[in-house]
Tab-separated table of C-alpha atoms in Angstrom:
chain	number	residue	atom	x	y	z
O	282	UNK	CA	96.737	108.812	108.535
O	283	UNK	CA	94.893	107.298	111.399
O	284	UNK	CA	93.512	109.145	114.612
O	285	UNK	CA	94.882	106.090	116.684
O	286	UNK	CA	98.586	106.715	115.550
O	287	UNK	CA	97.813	110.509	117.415
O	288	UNK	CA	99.776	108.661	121.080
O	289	UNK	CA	102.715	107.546	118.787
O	290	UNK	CA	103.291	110.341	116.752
O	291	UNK	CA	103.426	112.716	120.120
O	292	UNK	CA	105.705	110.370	122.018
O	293	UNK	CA	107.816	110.613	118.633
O	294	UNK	CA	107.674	114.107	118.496
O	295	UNK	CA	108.581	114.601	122.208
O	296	UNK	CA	111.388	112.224	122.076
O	297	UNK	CA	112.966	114.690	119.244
O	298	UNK	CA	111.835	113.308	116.150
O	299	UNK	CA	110.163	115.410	113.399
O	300	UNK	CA	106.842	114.301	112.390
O	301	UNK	CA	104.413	114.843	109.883
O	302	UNK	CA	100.927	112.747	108.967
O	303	UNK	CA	98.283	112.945	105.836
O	304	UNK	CA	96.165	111.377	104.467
O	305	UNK	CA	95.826	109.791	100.596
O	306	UNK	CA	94.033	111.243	97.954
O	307	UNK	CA	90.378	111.542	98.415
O	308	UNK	CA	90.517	110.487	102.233
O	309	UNK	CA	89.633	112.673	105.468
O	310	UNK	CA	90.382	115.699	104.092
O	311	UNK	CA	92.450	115.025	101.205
O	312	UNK	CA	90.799	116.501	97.665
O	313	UNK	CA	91.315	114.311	94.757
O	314	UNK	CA	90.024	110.487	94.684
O	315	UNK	CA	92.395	107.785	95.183
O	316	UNK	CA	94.408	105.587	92.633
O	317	UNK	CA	93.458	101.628	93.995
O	318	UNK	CA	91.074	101.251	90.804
O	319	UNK	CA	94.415	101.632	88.380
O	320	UNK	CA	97.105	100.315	90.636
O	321	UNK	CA	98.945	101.765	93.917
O	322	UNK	CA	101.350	102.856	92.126
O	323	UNK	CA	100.546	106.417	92.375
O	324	UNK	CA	99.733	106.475	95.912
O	325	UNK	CA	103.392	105.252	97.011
O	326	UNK	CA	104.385	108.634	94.839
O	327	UNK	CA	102.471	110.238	97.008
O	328	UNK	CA	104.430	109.017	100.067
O	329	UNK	CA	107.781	109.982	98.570
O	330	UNK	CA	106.340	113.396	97.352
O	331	UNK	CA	105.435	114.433	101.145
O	332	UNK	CA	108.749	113.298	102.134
O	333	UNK	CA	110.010	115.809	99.405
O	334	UNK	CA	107.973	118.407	101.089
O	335	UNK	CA	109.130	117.624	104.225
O	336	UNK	CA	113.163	118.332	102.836
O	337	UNK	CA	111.535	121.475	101.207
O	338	UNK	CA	109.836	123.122	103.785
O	339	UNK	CA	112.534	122.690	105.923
O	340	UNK	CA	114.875	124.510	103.571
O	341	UNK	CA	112.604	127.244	103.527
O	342	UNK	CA	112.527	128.195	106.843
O	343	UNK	CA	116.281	127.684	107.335
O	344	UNK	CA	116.233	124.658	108.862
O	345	UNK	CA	118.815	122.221	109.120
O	346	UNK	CA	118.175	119.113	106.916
O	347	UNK	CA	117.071	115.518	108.537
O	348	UNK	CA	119.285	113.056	108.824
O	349	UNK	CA	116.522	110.107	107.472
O	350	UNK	CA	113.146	110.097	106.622
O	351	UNK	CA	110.906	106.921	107.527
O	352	UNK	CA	107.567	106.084	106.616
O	353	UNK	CA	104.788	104.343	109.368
O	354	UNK	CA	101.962	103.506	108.023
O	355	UNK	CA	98.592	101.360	109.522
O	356	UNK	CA	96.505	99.253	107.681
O	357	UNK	CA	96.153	99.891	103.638
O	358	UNK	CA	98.635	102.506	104.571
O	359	UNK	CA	101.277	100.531	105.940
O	360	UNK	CA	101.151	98.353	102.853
O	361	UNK	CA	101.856	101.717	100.189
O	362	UNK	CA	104.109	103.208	102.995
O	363	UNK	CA	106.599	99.657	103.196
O	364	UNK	CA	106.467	99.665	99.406
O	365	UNK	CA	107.285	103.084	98.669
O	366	UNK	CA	110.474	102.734	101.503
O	367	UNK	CA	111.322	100.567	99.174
O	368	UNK	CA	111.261	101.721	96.244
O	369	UNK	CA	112.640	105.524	96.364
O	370	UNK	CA	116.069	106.568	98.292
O	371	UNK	CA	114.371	109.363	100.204
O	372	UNK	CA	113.142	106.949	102.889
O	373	UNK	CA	115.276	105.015	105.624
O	374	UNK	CA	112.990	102.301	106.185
O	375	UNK	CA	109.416	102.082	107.576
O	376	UNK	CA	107.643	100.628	110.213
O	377	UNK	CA	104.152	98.859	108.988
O	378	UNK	CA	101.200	98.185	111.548
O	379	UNK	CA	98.183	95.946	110.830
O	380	UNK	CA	99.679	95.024	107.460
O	381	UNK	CA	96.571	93.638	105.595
O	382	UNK	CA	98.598	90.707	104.376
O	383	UNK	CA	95.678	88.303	103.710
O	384	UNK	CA	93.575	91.684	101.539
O	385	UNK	CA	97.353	92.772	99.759
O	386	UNK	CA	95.868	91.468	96.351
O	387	UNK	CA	92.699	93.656	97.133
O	388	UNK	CA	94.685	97.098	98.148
O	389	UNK	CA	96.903	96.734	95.034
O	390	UNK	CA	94.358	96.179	92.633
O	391	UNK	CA	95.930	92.645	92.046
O	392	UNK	CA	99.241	93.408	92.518
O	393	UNK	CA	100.058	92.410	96.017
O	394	UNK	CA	103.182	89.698	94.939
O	395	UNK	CA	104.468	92.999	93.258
O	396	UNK	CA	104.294	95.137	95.993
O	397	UNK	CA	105.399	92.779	98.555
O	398	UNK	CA	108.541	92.527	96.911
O	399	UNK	CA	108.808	96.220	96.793
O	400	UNK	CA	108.501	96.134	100.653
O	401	UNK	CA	111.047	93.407	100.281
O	402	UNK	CA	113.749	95.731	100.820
O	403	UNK	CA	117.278	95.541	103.101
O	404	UNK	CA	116.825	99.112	105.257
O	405	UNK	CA	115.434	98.482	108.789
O	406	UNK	CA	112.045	97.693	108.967
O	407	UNK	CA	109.149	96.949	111.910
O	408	UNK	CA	106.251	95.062	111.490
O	409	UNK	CA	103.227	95.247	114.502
O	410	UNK	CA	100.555	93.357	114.239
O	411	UNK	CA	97.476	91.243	116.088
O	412	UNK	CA	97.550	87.539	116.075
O	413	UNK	CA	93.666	87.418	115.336
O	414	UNK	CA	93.038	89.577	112.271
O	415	UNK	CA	90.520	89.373	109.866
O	416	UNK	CA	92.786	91.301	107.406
O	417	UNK	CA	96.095	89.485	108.276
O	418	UNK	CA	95.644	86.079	109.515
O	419	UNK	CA	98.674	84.605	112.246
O	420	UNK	CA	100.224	82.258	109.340
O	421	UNK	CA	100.122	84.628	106.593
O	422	UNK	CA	101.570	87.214	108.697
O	423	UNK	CA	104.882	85.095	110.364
O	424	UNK	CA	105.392	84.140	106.296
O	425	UNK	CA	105.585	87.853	105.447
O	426	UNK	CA	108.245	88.282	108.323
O	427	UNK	CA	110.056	85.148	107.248
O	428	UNK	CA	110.365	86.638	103.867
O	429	UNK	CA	111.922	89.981	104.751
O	430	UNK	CA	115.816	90.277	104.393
O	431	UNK	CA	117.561	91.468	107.291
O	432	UNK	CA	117.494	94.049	109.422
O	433	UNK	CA	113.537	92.836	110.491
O	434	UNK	CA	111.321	93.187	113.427
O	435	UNK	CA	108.257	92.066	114.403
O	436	UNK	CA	105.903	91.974	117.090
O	437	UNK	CA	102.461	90.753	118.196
O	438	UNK	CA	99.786	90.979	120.616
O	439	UNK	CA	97.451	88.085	120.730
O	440	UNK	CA	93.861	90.397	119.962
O	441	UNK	CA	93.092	93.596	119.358
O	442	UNK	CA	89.930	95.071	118.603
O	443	UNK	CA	87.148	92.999	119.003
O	444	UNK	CA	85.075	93.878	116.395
O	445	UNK	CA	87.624	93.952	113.418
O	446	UNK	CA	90.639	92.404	115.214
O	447	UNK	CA	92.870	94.712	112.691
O	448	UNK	CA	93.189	97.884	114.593
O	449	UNK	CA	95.533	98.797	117.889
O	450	UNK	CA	92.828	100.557	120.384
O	451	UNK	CA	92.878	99.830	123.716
O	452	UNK	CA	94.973	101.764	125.674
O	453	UNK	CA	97.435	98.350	126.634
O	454	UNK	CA	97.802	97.859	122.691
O	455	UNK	CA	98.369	101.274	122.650
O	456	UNK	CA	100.965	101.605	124.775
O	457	UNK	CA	102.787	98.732	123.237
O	458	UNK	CA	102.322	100.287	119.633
O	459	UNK	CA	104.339	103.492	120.975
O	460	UNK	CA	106.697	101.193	122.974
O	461	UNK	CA	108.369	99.363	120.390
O	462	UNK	CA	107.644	101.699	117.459
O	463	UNK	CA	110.011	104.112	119.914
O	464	UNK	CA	112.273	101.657	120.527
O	465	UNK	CA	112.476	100.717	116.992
O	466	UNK	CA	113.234	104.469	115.812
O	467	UNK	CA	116.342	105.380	118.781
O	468	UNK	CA	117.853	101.957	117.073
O	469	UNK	CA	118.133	102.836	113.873
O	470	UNK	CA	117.828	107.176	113.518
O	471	UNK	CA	118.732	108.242	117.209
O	472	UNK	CA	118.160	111.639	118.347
O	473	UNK	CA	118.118	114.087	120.935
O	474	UNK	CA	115.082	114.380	123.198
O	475	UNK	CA	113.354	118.284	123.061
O	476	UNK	CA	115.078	120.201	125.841
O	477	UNK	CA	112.856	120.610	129.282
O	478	UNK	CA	110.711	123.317	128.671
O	479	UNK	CA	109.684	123.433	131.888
O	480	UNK	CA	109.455	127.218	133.871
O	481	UNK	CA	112.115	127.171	136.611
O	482	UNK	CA	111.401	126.542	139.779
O	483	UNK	CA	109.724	129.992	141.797
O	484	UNK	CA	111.377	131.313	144.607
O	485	UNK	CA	111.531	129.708	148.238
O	486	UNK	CA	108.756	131.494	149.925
O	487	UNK	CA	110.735	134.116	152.675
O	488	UNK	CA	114.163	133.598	151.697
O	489	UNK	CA	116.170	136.374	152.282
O	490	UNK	CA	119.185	138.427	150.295
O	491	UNK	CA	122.269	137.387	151.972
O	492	UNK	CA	124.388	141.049	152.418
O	493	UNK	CA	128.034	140.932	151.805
O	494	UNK	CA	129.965	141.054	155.318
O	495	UNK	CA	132.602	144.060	155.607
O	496	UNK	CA	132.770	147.397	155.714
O	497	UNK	CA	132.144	149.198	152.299
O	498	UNK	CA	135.088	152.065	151.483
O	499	UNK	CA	133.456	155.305	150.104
Protein backbone atom coordinates (compact mmCIF):
# COMPACT_ATOMS: atom_id res chain seq x y z
CA UNK A 1 0.00 0.00 0.00
CA UNK A 2 1.12 3.48 -0.73
CA UNK A 3 -0.35 6.84 0.75
CA UNK A 4 -0.11 8.30 -2.90
CA UNK A 5 -2.56 5.61 -4.36
CA UNK A 6 -5.17 7.36 -1.42
CA UNK A 7 -6.69 9.90 -4.87
CA UNK A 8 -7.09 6.63 -6.94
CA UNK A 9 -8.49 4.37 -4.66
CA UNK A 10 -11.36 7.16 -3.71
CA UNK A 11 -12.12 8.02 -7.32
CA UNK A 12 -12.41 4.04 -7.59
CA UNK A 13 -14.49 3.74 -4.79
CA UNK A 14 -16.82 6.63 -5.83
CA UNK A 15 -17.14 5.44 -9.29
CA UNK A 16 -18.70 2.04 -7.68
CA UNK A 17 -15.88 -0.14 -7.34
CA UNK A 18 -15.06 -2.01 -4.08
CA UNK A 19 -11.74 -1.37 -2.72
CA UNK A 20 -9.51 -2.58 -0.26
CA UNK A 21 -5.48 -1.73 0.42
CA UNK A 22 -2.65 -3.38 2.89
CA UNK A 23 0.29 -3.57 3.27
CA UNK A 24 2.99 -6.77 3.16
CA UNK A 25 4.27 -8.45 5.96
CA UNK A 26 6.36 -6.45 8.26
CA UNK A 27 5.50 -3.02 6.47
CA UNK A 28 3.47 0.12 7.92
CA UNK A 29 1.56 -1.65 10.12
CA UNK A 30 1.69 -5.10 9.05
CA UNK A 31 3.20 -7.64 12.00
CA UNK A 32 5.35 -10.32 10.69
CA UNK A 33 8.69 -9.56 8.54
CA UNK A 34 8.63 -9.97 4.94
CA UNK A 35 9.64 -12.99 2.65
CA UNK A 36 12.28 -11.08 -0.15
CA UNK A 37 15.33 -12.86 1.74
CA UNK A 38 13.77 -16.53 0.60
CA UNK A 39 11.94 -15.61 -2.54
CA UNK A 40 8.54 -13.58 -3.29
CA UNK A 41 6.91 -16.32 -3.47
CA UNK A 42 5.09 -15.98 -0.31
CA UNK A 43 4.26 -12.46 -0.62
CA UNK A 44 2.16 -13.01 -3.99
CA UNK A 45 0.17 -15.62 -1.48
CA UNK A 46 -0.39 -12.94 0.38
CA UNK A 47 -2.09 -10.98 -2.44
CA UNK A 48 -4.39 -13.86 -3.35
CA UNK A 49 -5.13 -14.55 0.42
CA UNK A 50 -6.62 -10.83 0.87
CA UNK A 51 -8.50 -11.33 -2.21
CA UNK A 52 -9.91 -14.49 -0.40
CA UNK A 53 -10.84 -12.27 2.42
CA UNK A 54 -12.30 -9.92 0.39
CA UNK A 55 -14.93 -12.98 -1.15
CA UNK A 56 -15.23 -13.94 2.62
CA UNK A 57 -16.11 -11.00 4.29
CA UNK A 58 -18.46 -10.24 1.85
CA UNK A 59 -20.30 -13.50 2.40
CA UNK A 60 -20.50 -12.73 5.87
CA UNK A 61 -22.31 -9.79 5.87
CA UNK A 62 -24.69 -10.97 3.12
CA UNK A 63 -23.31 -9.37 0.47
CA UNK A 64 -23.59 -10.11 -3.00
CA UNK A 65 -20.34 -11.59 -4.49
CA UNK A 66 -17.92 -9.41 -6.97
CA UNK A 67 -17.95 -9.96 -10.25
CA UNK A 68 -13.70 -9.75 -10.55
CA UNK A 69 -11.11 -9.03 -8.35
CA UNK A 70 -7.93 -7.01 -9.66
CA UNK A 71 -4.81 -6.30 -8.10
CA UNK A 72 -2.87 -2.50 -8.43
CA UNK A 73 0.07 -2.40 -7.07
CA UNK A 74 3.13 0.57 -7.06
CA UNK A 75 6.57 -0.01 -7.00
CA UNK A 76 7.93 -3.52 -5.35
CA UNK A 77 4.25 -3.96 -5.04
CA UNK A 78 3.21 -3.76 -8.45
CA UNK A 79 5.85 -6.32 -9.33
CA UNK A 80 4.24 -9.24 -6.54
CA UNK A 81 0.72 -7.82 -7.40
CA UNK A 82 1.23 -8.50 -11.65
CA UNK A 83 2.75 -11.83 -10.68
CA UNK A 84 0.30 -13.09 -8.37
CA UNK A 85 -2.69 -11.93 -11.20
CA UNK A 86 -0.99 -14.24 -12.83
CA UNK A 87 -0.58 -16.92 -11.22
CA UNK A 88 -3.97 -17.67 -9.15
CA UNK A 89 -7.67 -17.53 -10.84
CA UNK A 90 -9.03 -15.26 -8.13
CA UNK A 91 -7.69 -12.15 -9.88
CA UNK A 92 -8.92 -10.51 -13.28
CA UNK A 93 -5.87 -8.82 -14.14
CA UNK A 94 -3.86 -5.98 -12.50
CA UNK A 95 -2.74 -2.74 -13.18
CA UNK A 96 1.19 -2.18 -12.17
CA UNK A 97 2.63 1.46 -11.53
CA UNK A 98 6.36 2.29 -11.28
CA UNK A 99 7.22 -1.32 -12.09
CA UNK A 100 10.89 -1.53 -10.86
CA UNK A 101 11.86 -3.31 -14.03
CA UNK A 102 15.60 -2.46 -13.98
CA UNK A 103 15.68 -3.70 -9.62
CA UNK A 104 13.13 -7.04 -10.62
CA UNK A 105 16.25 -9.34 -9.94
CA UNK A 106 16.68 -7.40 -6.55
CA UNK A 107 12.77 -7.60 -5.33
CA UNK A 108 12.70 -11.34 -6.20
CA UNK A 109 15.67 -12.33 -4.55
CA UNK A 110 17.09 -13.31 -8.06
CA UNK A 111 14.20 -14.39 -9.56
CA UNK A 112 12.96 -11.55 -11.63
CA UNK A 113 13.00 -13.71 -15.32
CA UNK A 114 10.67 -16.00 -13.16
CA UNK A 115 8.39 -13.62 -12.06
CA UNK A 116 8.18 -11.66 -15.13
CA UNK A 117 6.85 -14.49 -16.81
CA UNK A 118 4.37 -14.97 -14.11
CA UNK A 119 3.16 -11.37 -14.90
CA UNK A 120 3.33 -12.64 -18.42
CA UNK A 121 -0.17 -13.51 -18.37
CA UNK A 122 -3.28 -13.01 -21.16
CA UNK A 123 -6.06 -11.12 -18.65
CA UNK A 124 -6.07 -7.30 -19.14
CA UNK A 125 -3.36 -5.60 -17.76
CA UNK A 126 -2.05 -1.64 -17.30
CA UNK A 127 1.25 -0.61 -16.92
CA UNK A 128 2.03 3.41 -15.68
CA UNK A 129 5.12 4.48 -15.48
CA UNK A 130 7.84 7.63 -15.70
CA UNK A 131 10.15 7.84 -18.59
CA UNK A 132 13.12 8.90 -16.19
CA UNK A 133 13.32 6.28 -13.44
CA UNK A 134 16.05 5.25 -11.53
CA UNK A 135 14.24 1.92 -10.82
CA UNK A 136 12.84 1.37 -14.39
CA UNK A 137 14.85 2.91 -17.03
CA UNK A 138 12.72 4.12 -20.61
CA UNK A 139 14.27 0.99 -22.65
CA UNK A 140 13.87 -1.58 -20.13
CA UNK A 141 10.45 -0.51 -19.50
CA UNK A 142 8.95 -0.33 -23.49
CA UNK A 143 10.76 -4.13 -23.58
CA UNK A 144 8.58 -5.23 -20.64
CA UNK A 145 5.44 -3.86 -22.57
CA UNK A 146 6.62 -5.40 -25.81
CA UNK A 147 6.75 -8.67 -24.05
CA UNK A 148 3.24 -8.79 -22.62
CA UNK A 149 0.57 -10.85 -24.63
CA UNK A 150 -2.46 -9.10 -25.44
CA UNK A 151 -4.87 -7.34 -23.92
CA UNK A 152 -1.84 -4.56 -22.74
CA UNK A 153 -1.69 -0.98 -21.84
CA UNK A 154 0.71 1.32 -21.10
CA UNK A 155 1.34 4.77 -20.40
CA UNK A 156 4.01 7.36 -19.54
CA UNK A 157 4.74 10.69 -18.35
CA UNK A 158 8.11 12.01 -19.20
CA UNK A 159 9.34 12.75 -15.11
CA UNK A 160 8.04 12.33 -12.05
CA UNK A 161 9.51 12.95 -8.85
CA UNK A 162 12.55 14.67 -8.88
CA UNK A 163 14.37 13.19 -6.36
CA UNK A 164 13.74 9.40 -7.12
CA UNK A 165 12.02 9.78 -10.53
CA UNK A 166 10.01 6.38 -9.49
CA UNK A 167 7.05 7.73 -7.70
CA UNK A 168 3.65 9.59 -9.17
CA UNK A 169 3.40 12.89 -6.79
CA UNK A 170 2.56 15.90 -8.16
CA UNK A 171 -0.82 16.60 -8.38
CA UNK A 172 -0.66 16.61 -12.70
CA UNK A 173 0.90 12.95 -12.37
CA UNK A 174 -1.64 12.43 -10.07
CA UNK A 175 -4.40 13.17 -11.87
CA UNK A 176 -3.21 11.19 -14.80
CA UNK A 177 -2.52 8.06 -12.48
CA UNK A 178 -6.42 8.15 -11.54
CA UNK A 179 -7.30 9.06 -15.18
CA UNK A 180 -6.28 6.14 -16.97
CA UNK A 181 -6.17 3.67 -14.06
CA UNK A 182 -10.23 4.66 -14.19
CA UNK A 183 -10.41 4.38 -17.57
CA UNK A 184 -8.61 1.19 -17.58
CA UNK A 185 -11.06 -0.45 -14.88
CA UNK A 186 -14.86 0.77 -16.73
CA UNK A 187 -13.04 -1.19 -19.86
CA UNK A 188 -12.58 -4.24 -18.60
CA UNK A 189 -15.00 -4.71 -15.00
CA UNK A 190 -17.69 -1.88 -15.59
CA UNK A 191 -19.90 -0.84 -12.90
CA UNK A 192 -22.41 1.33 -11.61
CA UNK A 193 -21.42 4.67 -10.10
CA UNK A 194 -22.69 5.04 -6.04
CA UNK A 195 -26.12 6.64 -6.25
CA UNK A 196 -26.19 10.67 -5.42
CA UNK A 197 -26.25 10.89 -1.92
CA UNK A 198 -26.85 14.21 -1.98
CA UNK A 199 -29.86 15.83 0.60
CA UNK A 200 -32.65 17.11 -1.66
CA UNK A 201 -32.97 20.31 -2.47
CA UNK A 202 -34.81 22.62 0.71
CA UNK A 203 -37.82 24.31 0.08
CA UNK A 204 -38.28 27.61 -2.10
CA UNK A 205 -38.19 30.22 0.53
CA UNK A 206 -42.23 31.63 0.72
CA UNK A 207 -43.83 29.28 -1.49
CA UNK A 208 -47.17 28.73 -0.70
CA UNK A 209 -49.75 25.48 -0.45
CA UNK A 210 -51.79 25.70 -3.48
CA UNK A 211 -55.72 24.92 -2.04
CA UNK A 212 -57.86 22.77 -4.16
CA UNK A 213 -60.56 25.05 -6.04
CA UNK A 214 -64.36 23.95 -5.37
CA UNK A 215 -66.64 23.74 -2.94
CA UNK A 216 -66.07 20.84 -0.38
CA UNK A 217 -69.57 18.62 0.26
CA UNK A 218 -70.01 17.88 4.04
Amino acid sequence: ADRRSDASQAQLALAGYATVRFNFRGVGSSEGASYLPRGPQRECEDVRDVARWLAATRKHHGLPPLESIWVAGVSYGSAIGSAAAGMFDEFAGYVAVSYPASYLWYCTNMQGDAYLEKARTTKPKLFLWGEVDIFAGKKVMEDVVKSMPAPTASYSVPLLDARLGHYFRSTSDLEFLTAKTLAFFREHAPTDPLPDASPPPPPVAGAAKTKPKGKVKR
